[in-house]
Amino acid sequence: MDTPDSTTRTSTLRTTFRRLVLGAFGCTAILVVLLVGQAVLSAIGLSSDPHGYGMFAGILLAAVLLPVALTLWLLYRSLRRRGN
């Protein structure tokens, strides 16, 4: 009988998890860029935000998401190093 080898299964799971982490990092990075863009547009007055809430929200949410993005990137790099 042909049964999948345990190393092949582990390798496939690791590759899937690594790609999932990379995708999460990409989504987080795009969200940070959009939030910083919103904050900049609100700060220079090009958005229709008369009270400036977009600037504060963009800065605060980007500050919260930056450590998440950094952690995901470092996790991806460590998974990639272990795979080689």
JSON list of C-alpha atoms in Angstrom, two decimals:
[
{"chain": "A", "resi": 1, "resn": "MET", "atom": "CA", "xyz": [0.00, 0.00, 0.00]},
{"chain": "A", "resi": 2, "resn": "ASP", "atom": "CA", "xyz": [1.15, 3.48, -0.76]},
{"chain": "A", "resi": 3, "resn": "THR", "atom": "CA", "xyz": [0.80, 5.68, 2.30]},
{"chain": "A", "resi": 4, "resn": "PRO", "atom": "CA", "xyz": [2.04, 9.24, 2.45]},
{"chain": "A", "resi": 5, "resn": "ASP", "atom": "CA", "xyz": [5.29, 9.62, 4.28]},
{"chain": "A", "resi": 6, "resn": "SER", "atom": "CA", "xyz": [5.14, 11.61, 7.53]},
{"chain": "A", "resi": 7, "resn": "THR", "atom": "CA", "xyz": [7.86, 14.02, 6.36]},
{"chain": "A", "resi": 8, "resn": "THR", "atom": "CA", "xyz": [5.90, 14.77, 3.18]},
{"chain": "A", "resi": 9, "resn": "ARG", "atom": "CA", "xyz": [2.78, 15.46, 5.21]},
{"chain": "A", "resi": 10, "resn": "THR", "atom": "CA", "xyz": [4.68, 17.68, 7.64]},
{"chain": "A", "resi": 11, "resn": "SER", "atom": "CA", "xyz": [6.31, 19.52, 4.76]},
{"chain": "A", "resi": 12, "resn": "THR", "atom": "CA", "xyz": [2.95, 20.11, 3.11]},
{"chain": "A", "resi": 13, "resn": "LEU", "atom": "CA", "xyz": [1.42, 21.40, 6.35]},
{"chain": "A", "resi": 14, "resn": "ARG", "atom": "CA", "xyz": [4.39, 23.67, 6.97]},
{"chain": "A", "resi": 15, "resn": "THR", "atom": "CA", "xyz": [4.21, 25.07, 3.45]},
{"chain": "A", "resi": 16, "resn": "THR", "atom": "CA", "xyz": [0.49, 25.69, 3.80]},
{"chain": "A", "resi": 17, "resn": "PHE", "atom": "CA", "xyz": [0.95, 27.40, 7.16]},
{"chain": "A", "resi": 18, "resn": "ARG", "atom": "CA", "xyz": [3.83, 29.49, 5.78]},
{"chain": "A", "resi": 19, "resn": "ARG", "atom": "CA", "xyz": [1.68, 30.66, 2.85]},
{"chain": "A", "resi": 20, "resn": "LEU", "atom": "CA", "xyz": [-1.20, 31.45, 5.20]},
{"chain": "A", "resi": 21, "resn": "VAL", "atom": "CA", "xyz": [1.10, 33.56, 7.40]},
{"chain": "A", "resi": 22, "resn": "LEU", "atom": "CA", "xyz": [2.45, 35.35, 4.33]},
{"chain": "A", "resi": 23, "resn": "GLY", "atom": "CA", "xyz": [-1.08, 36.09, 3.15]},
{"chain": "A", "resi": 24, "resn": "ALA", "atom": "CA", "xyz": [-2.03, 37.45, 6.57]},
{"chain": "A", "resi": 25, "resn": "PHE", "atom": "CA", "xyz": [1.07, 39.62, 6.54]},
{"chain": "A", "resi": 26, "resn": "GLY", "atom": "CA", "xyz": [0.20, 40.95, 3.09]},
{"chain": "A", "resi": 27, "resn": "CYS", "atom": "CA", "xyz": [-3.34, 41.85, 4.15]},
{"chain": "A", "resi": 28, "resn": "THR", "atom": "CA", "xyz": [-2.07, 43.53, 7.30]},
{"chain": "A", "resi": 29, "resn": "ALA", "atom": "CA", "xyz": [0.55, 45.50, 5.38]},
{"chain": "A", "resi": 30, "resn": "ILE", "atom": "CA", "xyz": [-2.03, 46.70, 2.85]},
{"chain": "A", "resi": 31, "resn": "LEU", "atom": "CA", "xyz": [-4.33, 47.76, 5.67]},
{"chain": "A", "resi": 32, "resn": "VAL", "atom": "CA", "xyz": [-1.52, 49.69, 7.37]},
{"chain": "A", "resi": 33, "resn": "VAL", "atom": "CA", "xyz": [-0.73, 51.49, 4.11]},
{"chain": "A", "resi": 34, "resn": "LEU", "atom": "CA", "xyz": [-4.39, 52.41, 3.61]},
{"chain": "A", "resi": 35, "resn": "LEU", "atom": "CA", "xyz": [-4.71, 53.68, 7.18]},
{"chain": "A", "resi": 36, "resn": "VAL", "atom": "CA", "xyz": [-1.57, 55.79, 6.89]},
{"chain": "A", "resi": 37, "resn": "GLY", "atom": "CA", "xyz": [-2.86, 57.16, 3.60]},
{"chain": "A", "resi": 38, "resn": "GLN", "atom": "CA", "xyz": [-6.14, 58.07, 5.24]},
{"chain": "A", "resi": 39, "resn": "ALA", "atom": "CA", "xyz": [-4.30, 59.81, 8.06]},
{"chain": "A", "resi": 40, "resn": "VAL", "atom": "CA", "xyz": [-2.13, 61.77, 5.63]},
{"chain": "A", "resi": 41, "resn": "LEU", "atom": "CA", "xyz": [-5.08, 62.81, 3.48]},
{"chain": "A", "resi": 42, "resn": "SER", "atom": "CA", "xyz": [-6.97, 63.90, 6.57]},
{"chain": "A", "resi": 43, "resn": "ALA", "atom": "CA", "xyz": [-3.97, 65.80, 7.92]},
{"chain": "A", "resi": 44, "resn": "ILE", "atom": "CA", "xyz": [-3.40, 67.80, 4.73]},
{"chain": "A", "resi": 45, "resn": "GLY", "atom": "CA", "xyz": [-7.11, 68.48, 4.30]},
{"chain": "A", "resi": 46, "resn": "LEU", "atom": "CA", "xyz": [-7.88, 66.52, 1.13]},
{"chain": "A", "resi": 47, "resn": "SER", "atom": "CA", "xyz": [-10.51, 64.30, 2.74]},
{"chain": "A", "resi": 48, "resn": "SER", "atom": "CA", "xyz": [-14.01, 65.33, 3.70]},
{"chain": "A", "resi": 49, "resn": "ASP", "atom": "CA", "xyz": [-13.32, 64.87, 7.40]},
{"chain": "A", "resi": 50, "resn": "PRO", "atom": "CA", "xyz": [-14.06, 68.20, 9.11]},
{"chain": "A", "resi": 51, "resn": "HIS", "atom": "CA", "xyz": [-13.22, 67.05, 12.64]},
{"chain": "A", "resi": 52, "resn": "GLY", "atom": "CA", "xyz": [-10.05, 65.12, 11.86]},
{"chain": "A", "resi": 53, "resn": "TYR", "atom": "CA", "xyz": [-11.24, 61.78, 13.22]},
{"chain": "A", "resi": 54, "resn": "GLY", "atom": "CA", "xyz": [-9.77, 59.98, 10.21]},
{"chain": "A", "resi": 55, "resn": "MET", "atom": "CA", "xyz": [-6.32, 61.24, 11.10]},
{"chain": "A", "resi": 56, "resn": "PHE", "atom": "CA", "xyz": [-6.52, 59.98, 14.67]},
{"chain": "A", "resi": 57, "resn": "ALA", "atom": "CA", "xyz": [-8.13, 56.69, 13.68]},
{"chain": "A", "resi": 58, "resn": "GLY", "atom": "CA", "xyz": [-5.55, 56.09, 10.95]},
{"chain": "A", "resi": 59, "resn": "ILE", "atom": "CA", "xyz": [-2.63, 56.77, 13.26]},
{"chain": "A", "resi": 60, "resn": "LEU", "atom": "CA", "xyz": [-3.97, 54.71, 16.16]},
{"chain": "A", "resi": 61, "resn": "LEU", "atom": "CA", "xyz": [-5.02, 51.71, 14.09]},
{"chain": "A", "resi": 62, "resn": "ALA", "atom": "CA", "xyz": [-1.79, 51.71, 12.11]},
{"chain": "A", "resi": 63, "resn": "ALA", "atom": "CA", "xyz": [0.16, 51.83, 15.37]},
{"chain": "A", "resi": 64, "resn": "VAL", "atom": "CA", "xyz": [-1.76, 48.80, 16.61]},
{"chain": "A", "resi": 65, "resn": "LEU", "atom": "CA", "xyz": [-1.34, 46.86, 13.37]},
{"chain": "A", "resi": 66, "resn": "LEU", "atom": "CA", "xyz": [2.38, 47.53, 12.85]},
{"chain": "A", "resi": 67, "resn": "PRO", "atom": "CA", "xyz": [3.52, 45.13, 15.61]},
{"chain": "A", "resi": 68, "resn": "VAL", "atom": "CA", "xyz": [1.10, 42.52, 14.25]},
{"chain": "A", "resi": 69, "resn": "ALA", "atom": "CA", "xyz": [2.60, 42.87, 10.78]},
{"chain": "A", "resi": 70, "resn": "LEU", "atom": "CA", "xyz": [6.13, 42.69, 12.17]},
{"chain": "A", "resi": 71, "resn": "THR", "atom": "CA", "xyz": [5.30, 39.56, 14.16]},
{"chain": "A", "resi": 72, "resn": "LEU", "atom": "CA", "xyz": [3.76, 37.89, 11.11]},
{"chain": "A", "resi": 73, "resn": "TRP", "atom": "CA", "xyz": [6.81, 38.76, 8.99]},
{"chain": "A", "resi": 74, "resn": "LEU", "atom": "CA", "xyz": [9.22, 37.38, 11.59]},
{"chain": "A", "resi": 75, "resn": "LEU", "atom": "CA", "xyz": [7.13, 34.21, 11.89]},
{"chain": "A", "resi": 76, "resn": "TYR", "atom": "CA", "xyz": [7.18, 33.79, 8.12]},
{"chain": "A", "resi": 77, "resn": "ARG", "atom": "CA", "xyz": [10.96, 34.25, 8.01]},
{"chain": "A", "resi": 78, "resn": "SER", "atom": "CA", "xyz": [11.51, 31.72, 10.80]},
{"chain": "A", "resi": 79, "resn": "LEU", "atom": "CA", "xyz": [9.26, 29.19, 9.05]},
{"chain": "A", "resi": 80, "resn": "ARG", "atom": "CA", "xyz": [11.13, 29.74, 5.81]},
{"chain": "A", "resi": 81, "resn": "ARG", "atom": "CA", "xyz": [14.52, 29.22, 7.50]},
{"chain": "A", "resi": 82, "resn": "ARG", "atom": "CA", "xyz": [13.39, 25.99, 9.16]},
{"chain": "A", "resi": 83, "resn": "GLY", "atom": "CA", "xyz": [12.08, 24.64, 5.87]},
{"chain": "A", "resi": 84, "resn": "ASN", "atom": "CA", "xyz": [15.47, 24.87, 4.14]}
]
